[in-house]
XYZ file of C-alpha atoms in Angstrom:
614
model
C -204.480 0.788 149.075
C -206.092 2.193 152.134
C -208.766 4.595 151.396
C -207.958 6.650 154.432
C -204.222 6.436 155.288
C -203.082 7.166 158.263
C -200.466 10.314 157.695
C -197.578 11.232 158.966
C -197.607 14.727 158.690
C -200.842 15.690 157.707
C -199.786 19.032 156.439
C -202.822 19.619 153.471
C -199.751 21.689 151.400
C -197.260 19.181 152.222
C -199.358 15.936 151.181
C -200.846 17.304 148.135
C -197.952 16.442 145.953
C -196.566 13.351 147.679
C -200.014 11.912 147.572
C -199.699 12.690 143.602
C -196.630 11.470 142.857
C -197.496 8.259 145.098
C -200.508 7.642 142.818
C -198.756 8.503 139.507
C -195.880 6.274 140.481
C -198.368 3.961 141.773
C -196.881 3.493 145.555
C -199.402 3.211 148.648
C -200.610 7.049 149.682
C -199.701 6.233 153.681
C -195.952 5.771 152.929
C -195.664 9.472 151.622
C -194.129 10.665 154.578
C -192.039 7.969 155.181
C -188.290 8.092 154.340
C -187.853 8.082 150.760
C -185.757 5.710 148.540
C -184.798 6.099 144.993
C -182.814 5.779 142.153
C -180.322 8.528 140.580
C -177.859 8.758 137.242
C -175.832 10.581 135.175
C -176.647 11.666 131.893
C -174.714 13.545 129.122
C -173.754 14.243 125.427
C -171.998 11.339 124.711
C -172.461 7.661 124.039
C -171.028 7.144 127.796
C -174.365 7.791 128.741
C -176.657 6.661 126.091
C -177.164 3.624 128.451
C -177.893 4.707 131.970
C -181.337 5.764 131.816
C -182.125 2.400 130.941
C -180.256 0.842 133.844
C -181.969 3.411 135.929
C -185.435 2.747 134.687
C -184.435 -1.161 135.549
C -183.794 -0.406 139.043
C -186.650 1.700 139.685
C -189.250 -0.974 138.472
C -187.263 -3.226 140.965
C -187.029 -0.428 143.596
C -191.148 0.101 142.887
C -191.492 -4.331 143.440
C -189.765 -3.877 146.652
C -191.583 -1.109 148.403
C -194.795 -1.154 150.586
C -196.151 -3.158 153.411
C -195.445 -6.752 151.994
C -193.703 -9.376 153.346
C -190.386 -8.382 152.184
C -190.923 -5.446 150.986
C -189.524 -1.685 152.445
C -192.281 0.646 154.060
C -190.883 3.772 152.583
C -191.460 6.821 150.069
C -190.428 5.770 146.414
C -189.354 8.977 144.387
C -189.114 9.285 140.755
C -185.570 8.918 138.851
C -183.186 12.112 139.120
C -180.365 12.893 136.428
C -177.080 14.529 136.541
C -175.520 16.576 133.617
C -171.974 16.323 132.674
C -170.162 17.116 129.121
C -168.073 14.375 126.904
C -164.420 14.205 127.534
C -164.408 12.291 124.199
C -165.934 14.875 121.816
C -164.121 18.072 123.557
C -160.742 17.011 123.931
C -158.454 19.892 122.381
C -161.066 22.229 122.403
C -162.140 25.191 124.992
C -165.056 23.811 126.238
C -163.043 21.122 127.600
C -162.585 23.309 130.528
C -165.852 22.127 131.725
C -165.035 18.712 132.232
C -163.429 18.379 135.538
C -165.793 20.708 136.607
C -168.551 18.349 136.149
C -167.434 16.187 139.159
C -168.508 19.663 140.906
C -171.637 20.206 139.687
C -172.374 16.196 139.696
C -171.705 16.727 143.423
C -173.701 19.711 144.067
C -177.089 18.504 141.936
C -176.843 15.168 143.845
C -176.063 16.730 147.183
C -179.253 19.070 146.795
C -181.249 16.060 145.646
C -180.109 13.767 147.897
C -180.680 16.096 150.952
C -183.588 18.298 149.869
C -185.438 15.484 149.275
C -184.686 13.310 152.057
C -183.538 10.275 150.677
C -182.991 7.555 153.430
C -181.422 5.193 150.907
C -180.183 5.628 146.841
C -178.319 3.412 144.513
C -176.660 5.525 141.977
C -176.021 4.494 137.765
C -172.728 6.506 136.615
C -171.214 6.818 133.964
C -168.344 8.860 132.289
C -165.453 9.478 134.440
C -165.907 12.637 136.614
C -169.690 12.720 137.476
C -169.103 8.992 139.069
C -166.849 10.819 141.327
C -168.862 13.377 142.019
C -171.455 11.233 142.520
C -169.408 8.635 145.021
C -168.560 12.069 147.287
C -171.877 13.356 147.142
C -173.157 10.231 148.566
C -170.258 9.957 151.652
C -171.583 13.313 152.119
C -175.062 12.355 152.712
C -173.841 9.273 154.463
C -177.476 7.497 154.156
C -177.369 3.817 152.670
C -176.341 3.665 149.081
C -174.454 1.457 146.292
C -173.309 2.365 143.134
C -173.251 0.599 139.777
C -171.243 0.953 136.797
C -173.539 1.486 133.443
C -170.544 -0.951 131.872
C -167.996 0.313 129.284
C -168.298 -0.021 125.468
C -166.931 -2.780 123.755
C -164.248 -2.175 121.037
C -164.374 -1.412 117.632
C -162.859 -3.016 114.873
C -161.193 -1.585 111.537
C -162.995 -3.429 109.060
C -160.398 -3.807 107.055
C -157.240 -4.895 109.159
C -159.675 -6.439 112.142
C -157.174 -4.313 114.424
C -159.564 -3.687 117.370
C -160.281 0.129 117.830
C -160.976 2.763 120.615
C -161.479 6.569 121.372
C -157.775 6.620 121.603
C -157.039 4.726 118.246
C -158.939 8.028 116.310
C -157.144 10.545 118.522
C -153.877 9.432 117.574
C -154.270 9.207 113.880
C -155.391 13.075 113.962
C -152.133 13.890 112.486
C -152.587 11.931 109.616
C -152.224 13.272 106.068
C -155.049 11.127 104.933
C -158.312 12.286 105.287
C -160.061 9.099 104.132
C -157.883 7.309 106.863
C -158.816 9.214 109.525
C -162.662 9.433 108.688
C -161.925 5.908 108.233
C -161.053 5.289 112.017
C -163.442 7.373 113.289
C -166.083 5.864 111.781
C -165.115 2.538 113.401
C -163.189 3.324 117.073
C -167.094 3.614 118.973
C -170.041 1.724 117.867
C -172.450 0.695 120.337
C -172.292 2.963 123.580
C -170.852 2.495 126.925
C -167.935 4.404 128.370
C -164.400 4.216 127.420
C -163.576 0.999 127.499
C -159.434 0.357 128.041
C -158.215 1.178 131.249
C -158.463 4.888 131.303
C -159.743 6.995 134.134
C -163.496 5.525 133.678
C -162.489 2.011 134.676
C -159.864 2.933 136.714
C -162.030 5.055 139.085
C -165.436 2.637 138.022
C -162.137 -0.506 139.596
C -161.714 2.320 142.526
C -165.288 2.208 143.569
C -166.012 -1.498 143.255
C -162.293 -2.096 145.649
C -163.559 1.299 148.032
C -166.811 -0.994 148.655
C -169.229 0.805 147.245
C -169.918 -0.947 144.460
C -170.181 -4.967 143.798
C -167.098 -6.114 142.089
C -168.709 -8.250 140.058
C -170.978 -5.021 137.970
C -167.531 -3.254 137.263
C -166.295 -5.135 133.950
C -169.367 -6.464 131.962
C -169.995 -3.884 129.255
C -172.871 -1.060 129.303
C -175.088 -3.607 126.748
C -174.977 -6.726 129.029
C -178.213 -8.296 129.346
C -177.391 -8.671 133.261
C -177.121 -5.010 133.913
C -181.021 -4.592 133.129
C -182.530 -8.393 134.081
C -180.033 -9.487 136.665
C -177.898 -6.378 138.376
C -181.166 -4.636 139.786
C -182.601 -6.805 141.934
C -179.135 -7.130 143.796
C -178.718 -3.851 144.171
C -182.401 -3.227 145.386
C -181.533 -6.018 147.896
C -178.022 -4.940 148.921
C -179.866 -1.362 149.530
C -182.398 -3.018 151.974
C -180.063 -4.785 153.791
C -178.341 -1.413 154.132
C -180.843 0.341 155.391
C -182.137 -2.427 157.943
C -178.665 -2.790 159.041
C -177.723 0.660 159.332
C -174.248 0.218 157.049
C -173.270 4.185 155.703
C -171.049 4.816 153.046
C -168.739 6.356 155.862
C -168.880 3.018 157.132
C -167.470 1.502 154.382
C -165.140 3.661 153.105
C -162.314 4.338 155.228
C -158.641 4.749 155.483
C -157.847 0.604 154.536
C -160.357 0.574 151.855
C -158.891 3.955 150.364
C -155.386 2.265 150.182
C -156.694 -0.718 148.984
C -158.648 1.137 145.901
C -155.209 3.594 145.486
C -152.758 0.057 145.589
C -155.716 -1.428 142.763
C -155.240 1.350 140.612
C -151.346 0.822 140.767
C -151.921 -2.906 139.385
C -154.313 -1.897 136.781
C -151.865 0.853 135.185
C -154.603 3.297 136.188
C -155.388 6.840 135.172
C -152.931 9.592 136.891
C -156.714 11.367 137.777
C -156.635 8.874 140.190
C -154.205 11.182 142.578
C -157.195 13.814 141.768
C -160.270 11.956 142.598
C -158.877 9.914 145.486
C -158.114 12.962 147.630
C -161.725 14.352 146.476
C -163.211 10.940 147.693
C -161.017 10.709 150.929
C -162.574 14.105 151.943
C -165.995 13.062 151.153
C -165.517 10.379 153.685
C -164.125 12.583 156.274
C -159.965 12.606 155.730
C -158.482 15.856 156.155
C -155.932 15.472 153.867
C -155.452 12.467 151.317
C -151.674 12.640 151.684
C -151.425 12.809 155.289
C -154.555 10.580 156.709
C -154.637 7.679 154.132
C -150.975 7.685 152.212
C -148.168 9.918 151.924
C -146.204 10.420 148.582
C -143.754 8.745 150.216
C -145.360 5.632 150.753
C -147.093 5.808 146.998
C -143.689 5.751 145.796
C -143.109 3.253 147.767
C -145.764 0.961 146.956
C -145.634 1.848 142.951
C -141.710 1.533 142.790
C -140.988 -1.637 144.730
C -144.238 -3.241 145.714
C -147.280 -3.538 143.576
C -146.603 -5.014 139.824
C -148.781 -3.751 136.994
C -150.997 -6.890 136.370
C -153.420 -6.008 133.456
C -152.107 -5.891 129.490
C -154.902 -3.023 129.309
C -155.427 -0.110 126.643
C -153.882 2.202 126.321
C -150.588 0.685 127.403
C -151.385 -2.705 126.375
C -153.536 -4.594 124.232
C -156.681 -5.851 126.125
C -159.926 -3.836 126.839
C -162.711 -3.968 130.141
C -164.376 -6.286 127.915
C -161.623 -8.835 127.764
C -161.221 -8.123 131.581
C -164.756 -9.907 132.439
C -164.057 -12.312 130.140
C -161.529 -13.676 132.587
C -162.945 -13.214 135.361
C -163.270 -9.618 135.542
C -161.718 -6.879 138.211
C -162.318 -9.321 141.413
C -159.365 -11.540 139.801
C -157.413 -8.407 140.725
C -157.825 -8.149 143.970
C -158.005 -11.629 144.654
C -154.550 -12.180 143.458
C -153.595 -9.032 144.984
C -155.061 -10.356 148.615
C -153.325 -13.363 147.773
C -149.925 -11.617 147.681
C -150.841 -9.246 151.119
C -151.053 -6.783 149.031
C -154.378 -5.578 150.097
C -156.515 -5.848 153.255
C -159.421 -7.913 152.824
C -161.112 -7.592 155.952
C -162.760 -4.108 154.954
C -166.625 -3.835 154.880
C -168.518 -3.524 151.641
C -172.279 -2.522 150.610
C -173.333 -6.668 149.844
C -172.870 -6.926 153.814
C -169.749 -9.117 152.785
C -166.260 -8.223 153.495
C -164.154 -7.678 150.344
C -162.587 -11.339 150.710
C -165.557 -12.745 151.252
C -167.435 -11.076 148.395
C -164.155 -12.429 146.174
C -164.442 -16.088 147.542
C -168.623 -16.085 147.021
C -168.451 -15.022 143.552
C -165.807 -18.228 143.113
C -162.958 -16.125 141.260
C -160.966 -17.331 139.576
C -157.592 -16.725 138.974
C -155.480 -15.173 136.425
C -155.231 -16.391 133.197
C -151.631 -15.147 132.446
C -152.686 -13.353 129.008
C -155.086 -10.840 129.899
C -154.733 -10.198 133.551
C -151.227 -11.647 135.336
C -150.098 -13.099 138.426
C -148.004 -11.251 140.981
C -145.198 -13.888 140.556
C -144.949 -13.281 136.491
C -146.287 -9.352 136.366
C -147.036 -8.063 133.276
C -144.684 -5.298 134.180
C -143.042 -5.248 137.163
C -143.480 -2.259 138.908
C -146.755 -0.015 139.360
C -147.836 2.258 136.863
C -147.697 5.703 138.799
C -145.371 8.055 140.008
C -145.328 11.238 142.336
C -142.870 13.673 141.687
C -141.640 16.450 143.958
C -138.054 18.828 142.983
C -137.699 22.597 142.396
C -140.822 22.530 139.681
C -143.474 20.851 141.979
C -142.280 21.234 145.661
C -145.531 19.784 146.841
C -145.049 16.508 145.733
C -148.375 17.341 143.020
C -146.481 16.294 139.590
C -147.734 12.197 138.398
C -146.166 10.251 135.751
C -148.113 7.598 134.347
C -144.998 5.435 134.447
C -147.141 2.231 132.967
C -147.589 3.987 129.583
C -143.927 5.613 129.156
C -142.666 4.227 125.892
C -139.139 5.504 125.713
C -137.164 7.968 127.130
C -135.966 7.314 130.240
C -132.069 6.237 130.092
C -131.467 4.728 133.004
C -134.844 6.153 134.637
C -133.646 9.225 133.590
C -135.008 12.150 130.812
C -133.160 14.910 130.523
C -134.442 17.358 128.031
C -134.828 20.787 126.318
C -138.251 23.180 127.430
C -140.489 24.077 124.588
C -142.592 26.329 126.028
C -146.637 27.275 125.147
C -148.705 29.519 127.090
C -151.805 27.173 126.561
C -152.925 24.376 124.676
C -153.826 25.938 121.712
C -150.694 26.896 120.854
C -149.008 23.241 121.108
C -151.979 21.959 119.161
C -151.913 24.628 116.359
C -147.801 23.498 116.370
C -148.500 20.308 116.078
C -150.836 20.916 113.304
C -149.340 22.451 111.064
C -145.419 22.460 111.691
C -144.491 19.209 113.442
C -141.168 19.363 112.235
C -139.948 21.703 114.846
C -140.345 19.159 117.453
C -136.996 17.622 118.084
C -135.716 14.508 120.023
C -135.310 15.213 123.487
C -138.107 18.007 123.574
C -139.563 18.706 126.515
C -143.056 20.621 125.984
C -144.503 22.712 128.583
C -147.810 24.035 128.608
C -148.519 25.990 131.393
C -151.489 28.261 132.634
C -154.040 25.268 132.058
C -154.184 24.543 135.601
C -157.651 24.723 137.873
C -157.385 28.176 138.082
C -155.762 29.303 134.871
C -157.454 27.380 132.399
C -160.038 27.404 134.653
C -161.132 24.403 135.341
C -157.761 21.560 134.387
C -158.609 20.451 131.153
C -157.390 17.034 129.869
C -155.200 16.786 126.719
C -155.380 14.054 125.414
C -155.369 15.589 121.761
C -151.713 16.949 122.854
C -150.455 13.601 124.569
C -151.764 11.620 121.182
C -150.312 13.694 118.332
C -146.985 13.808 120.454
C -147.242 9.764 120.666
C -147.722 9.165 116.917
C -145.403 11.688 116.055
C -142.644 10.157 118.296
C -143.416 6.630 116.654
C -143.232 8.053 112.806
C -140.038 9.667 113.823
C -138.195 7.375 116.208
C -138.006 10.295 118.604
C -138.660 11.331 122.211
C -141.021 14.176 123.115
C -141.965 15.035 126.401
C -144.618 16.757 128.061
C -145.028 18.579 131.447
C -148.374 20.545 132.239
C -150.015 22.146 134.747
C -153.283 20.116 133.584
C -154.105 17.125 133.432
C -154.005 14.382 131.283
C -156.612 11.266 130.157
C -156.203 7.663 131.214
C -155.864 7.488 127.656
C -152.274 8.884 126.948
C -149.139 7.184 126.818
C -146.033 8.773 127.004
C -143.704 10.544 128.703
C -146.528 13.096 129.556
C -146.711 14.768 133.270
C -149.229 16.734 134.794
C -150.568 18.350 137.659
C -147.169 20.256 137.733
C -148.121 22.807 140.910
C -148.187 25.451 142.006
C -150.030 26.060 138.858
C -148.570 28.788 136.382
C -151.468 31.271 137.274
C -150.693 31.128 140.708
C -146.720 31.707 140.023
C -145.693 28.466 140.504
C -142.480 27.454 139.113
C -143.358 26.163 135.961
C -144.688 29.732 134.957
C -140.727 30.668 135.192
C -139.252 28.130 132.578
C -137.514 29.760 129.369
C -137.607 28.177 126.026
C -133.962 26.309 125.963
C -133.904 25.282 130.053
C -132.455 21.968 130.795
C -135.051 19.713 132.607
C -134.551 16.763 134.028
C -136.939 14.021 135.213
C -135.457 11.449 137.689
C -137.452 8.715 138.001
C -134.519 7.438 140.431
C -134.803 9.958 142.953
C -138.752 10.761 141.384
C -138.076 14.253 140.904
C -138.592 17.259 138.087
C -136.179 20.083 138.090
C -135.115 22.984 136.222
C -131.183 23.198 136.641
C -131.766 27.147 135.626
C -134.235 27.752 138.942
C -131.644 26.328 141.227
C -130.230 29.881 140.656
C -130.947 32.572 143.225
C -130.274 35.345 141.140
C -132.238 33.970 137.941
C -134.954 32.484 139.738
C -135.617 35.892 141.770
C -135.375 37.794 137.995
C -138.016 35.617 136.814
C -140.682 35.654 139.479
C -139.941 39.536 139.488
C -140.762 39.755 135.861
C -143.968 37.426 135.863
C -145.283 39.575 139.049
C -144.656 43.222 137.094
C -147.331 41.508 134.421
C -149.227 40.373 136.772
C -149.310 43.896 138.203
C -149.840 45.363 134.935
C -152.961 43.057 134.138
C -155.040 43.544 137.120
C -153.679 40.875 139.333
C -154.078 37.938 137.011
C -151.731 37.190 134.360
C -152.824 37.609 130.818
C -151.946 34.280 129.510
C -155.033 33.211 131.940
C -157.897 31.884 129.950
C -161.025 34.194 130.382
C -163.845 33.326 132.854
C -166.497 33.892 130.660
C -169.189 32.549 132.906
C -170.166 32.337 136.493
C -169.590 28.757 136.575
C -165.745 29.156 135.481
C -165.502 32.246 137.553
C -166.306 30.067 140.413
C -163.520 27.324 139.397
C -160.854 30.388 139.472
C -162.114 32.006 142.692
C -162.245 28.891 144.813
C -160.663 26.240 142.976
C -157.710 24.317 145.203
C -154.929 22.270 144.072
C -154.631 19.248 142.395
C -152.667 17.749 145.822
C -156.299 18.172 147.203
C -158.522 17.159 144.162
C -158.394 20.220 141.947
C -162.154 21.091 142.636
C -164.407 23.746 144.056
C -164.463 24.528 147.461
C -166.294 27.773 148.567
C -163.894 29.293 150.392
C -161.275 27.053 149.933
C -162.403 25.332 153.537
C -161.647 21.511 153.643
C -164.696 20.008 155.337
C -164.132 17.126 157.511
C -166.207 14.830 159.222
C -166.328 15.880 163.459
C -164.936 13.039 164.994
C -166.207 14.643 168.634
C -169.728 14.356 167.117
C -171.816 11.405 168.083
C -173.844 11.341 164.823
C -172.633 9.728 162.008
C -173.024 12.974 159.496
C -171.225 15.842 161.302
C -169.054 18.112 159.714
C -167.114 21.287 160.607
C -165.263 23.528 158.538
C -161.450 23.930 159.223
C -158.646 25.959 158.086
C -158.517 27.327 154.532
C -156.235 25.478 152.142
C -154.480 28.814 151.486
């Protein structure tokens, strides 16, 4: 270490603390004011995260090999680890705090966008976990648009009832909440998540962690292996950290990478893998980080989803929670690459699209020697394990912007010739279905279609996921040999299964249609022509009554209805002020604006605001 170094800025104020942290972290004092490179992850209050800071520790010690003025090495600024916070979907489920959870893709976004830019960094590889702050996290860095890769921490392996040797998960225990056993259910829960890792069937973790990895922003091959593989700590780092430098040297953004192709690709992925309806809520988050205007214009129309789910793209993957097999089992064979490769195979998918090795996507499937499906676990295109894709977009009189998704994959009865036609049950929030469900399940009748309304971003605020709901509906339609439906203005986890959809907009609080369903109204869900009406709203006369009466208590309330949750804090004050539709992520925009990247501009990293969503 020189003993005077030559400084960049030689600022006394500005040194002092770089030249402390360079000796603390023990980096050479003249690279202070060089760009900086470093290592970021999320952290939070459930075993999703317990592993990350590990992984992150991992790749700083690599990160801390590689920089300096070796041969080999990167003459830059090494900072010290930063952290995101985010709540467990697992614990809150059913509860109010679950309100929070979306909203942590938001404030994932804004912690790393403040880090990433108010410190400078000229390169970062990111450790996520969870479901929404690796979102967050994936937008915040298209933002930035300064190298940087992504890696999964891994999922959790499953459990296993000791006593049957039935492999368990989160969504095992939720659906045995209903139970009259106590001992049973303590039973389950005390054996669905050992270890740590997240989720670990295809719910919305590895169907967004399988979105990443096919967007190019993560190597396919760290998507599968679970959160305690020895490879993520000894192996995984040192690719990254080289990746990263090749990155930088080269140039290569994340706006470089992900782009309109590689969108569709990750979108036409999640089809195969029976993915998580969040997908239709992160993508178009994701797609504006990038630059898109609008998701459903710029990269894919419903249309064309439809399109692709309903006669294209098979579901490939015998995955929880529609199928057996978990993320786990997925490496096993070969893990997500197998997708895409057979997906490629079948022109599904366009494999000339960049990705952050330097490779493009079919040439980081043919170096990593996939191989191909092994017909139990993950199947071929030719012998699908289902034979259409596992979502659906619906538009009709109850969501005339094409918003509502049907998780078609995990549908287990129902649909008479692609048809449900059904009575509305109606709850003004989730606590009243759950409370129902609790303690008088016997009013639930075949052919029940529940609707819980005023849970949307803005009601609720902030979308909540029910998967408590979804699972005491599924187990009580399998005791009784019944259907149940459900239709919400929230959203749901990649962990429910059946006939459950959500995202039903314009949301209740905003007067949407589904705020002006009566208890008894026919509704019909055709997946034939994919839409969701209300016979009853078709009616001039009775659909003018309606919105009349919701807007006189409205009126009479202040201007927000009173079935509203309250906005306790300034954080879910902010959701209901500025939160936009789930058609365009269901987040926080200040404003509302959409921000798009200038495509007049000749940098790489302009933006400009344009019109208002609203």
């Amino acid at each position: 270490m020189s003993s005077k170094p030559v400084l960049i800025d030689s600022h006394p104020g500005r040194s002092s603390q770089t030249i402390g942290i360079a000796r603390e972290l023990g980096t050479e004092i003249d690279l202070i004011h060089q760009p900086s490179v470093g290592v970021v992850g999320n952290k939070g209050d459930s075993q999703c995260y317990i592993g990350v800071q590990r992984k992150v520790e991992a790749i700083h010690e690599a990160l801390l090999a590689r920089v300096g003025h070796g041969e080999g090495q990167m003459a830059m600024r090494l900072v010290q680890p930063e952290f995101t916070v985010g709540v467990s979907d697992g614990i809150r489920n059913g509860t109010r705090e679950m309100r929070y959870s979306l909203i942590g893709r938001e404030i994932t976004h804004d912690a790393l966008s403040e880090h990433l830019s108010g410190s400078g960094l000229a390169g970062c590889i990111a450790v996520v976990a969870c479901d929404k702050p690796p979102v967050g996290t994936l937008s915040a860095l298209l933002e930035h648009n300064q190298p940087a890769i992504i890696m999964s921490d891994g999922p959790i392996r499953p459990g296993q009832d000791p006593e049957t040797g039935e492999d368990l998960d989160i969504v095992s225990a939720y659906q045995v909440a209903g139970h009259p056993n106590e001992e049973h259910r303590f039973h389950i829960a005390c054996n669905a998540c050992p270890g740590f890792g997240s989720c670990g069937g295809m719910f919305t973790y590895n169907t967004m962690q399988t979105f990443i990895g096919v967007v190019g922003l993560q190597p396919l091959h760290m998507v599968a292996p679970p959160s305690d593989d020895p490879r993520r700590l000894k192996e995984f780092p040192e690719e990254l950290v080289g990746h990263l430098k090749k990155m930088i040297e080269n140039g290569i953004r994340p706006r470089d990478i992900v782009g309109r192709d590689s969108l569709r690709n990750a979108v036409i992925v999640a089809m195969a893998v029976g993915g998580s309806t969040n997908v239709v809520l992160h993508a178009p988050e994701i797609a504006r980080a990038a630059g898109f205007r609008n998701f459903w214009k710029d990269v894919m129309t419903p249309e064309e989803f439809n399109h692709l789910s309903q006669n294209v793209v098979p579901v490939l993957t015998d995955a929880r929670p529609y199928g057996k097999y978990s993320m786990v089992d997925i490496d096993q064979v070969g893990g997500v690459q197998v997708i895409v490769k057979e997906l490629m195979a079948a022109g599904m998918l366009n494999g000339n699209v960049p990705t952050c090795t330097g490779e493009t996507l079919a040439e980081q499937v043919e170096r990593l020697e996939t191989p191909n499906p092994d017909g139990t676990v993950i199947y071929s295109c030719s012998k699908p394990y289902k034979p259409t894709g596992g979502l659906r977009l619906l538009r009709g009189n109850l969501s005339p912007d094409y918003s509502a998704i049907l998780k078609l994959a995990g549908v287990e009865g129902g649909l008479e010739n692609n048809v449900f036609k059904g009575s509305a049950r109606v709850f003004e929030g989730e606590a009243g279905l759950l409370e129902a469900l609790d303690k008088h399940p016997e009013v639930f009748q075949n052919n029940d279609m529940v609707i819980v309304r005023y849970e949307g971003p803005a009601g609720a605020p902030g979308m909540p996921e029910m998967l408590d709901s979804t699972s005491r509906i599924t187990t009580l339609c399998r005791e009784k040999n019944i259907v149940v439906g459900l239709m919400t203005d929230a959203r749901f986890s990649g962990g429910s299964v059946g006939l459950v959809i959500g995202h039903v907009g314009p949301e209740a609080a905003l007067g949407g249609p589904i705020a002006l369903i009566e208890d008894g109204d026919e509704i019909i869900a055709d997946l034939n022509t994919n839409e969701l009406n209300c016979p009853a709203l078709n009616d001039p006369k009775i659909y003018a009554d309606r919105k009349a009466a919701w807007q006189r208590i409205v009126d009479e309330n202040g201007g927000s209805h009173p079935n509203c949750g309250i906005a306790d804090t300034r954080l879910l004050h902010r959701m209901r002020q500025s939160g936009v539709p789930a058609t365009q992520g269901g987040g926080i925009h200040p404003g509302r604006e959409l921000w798009v990247r200038d495509e007049r501009s000749a940098t790489k990293s302009g933006f400009e605001p344009v019109n208002k969503f609203h």
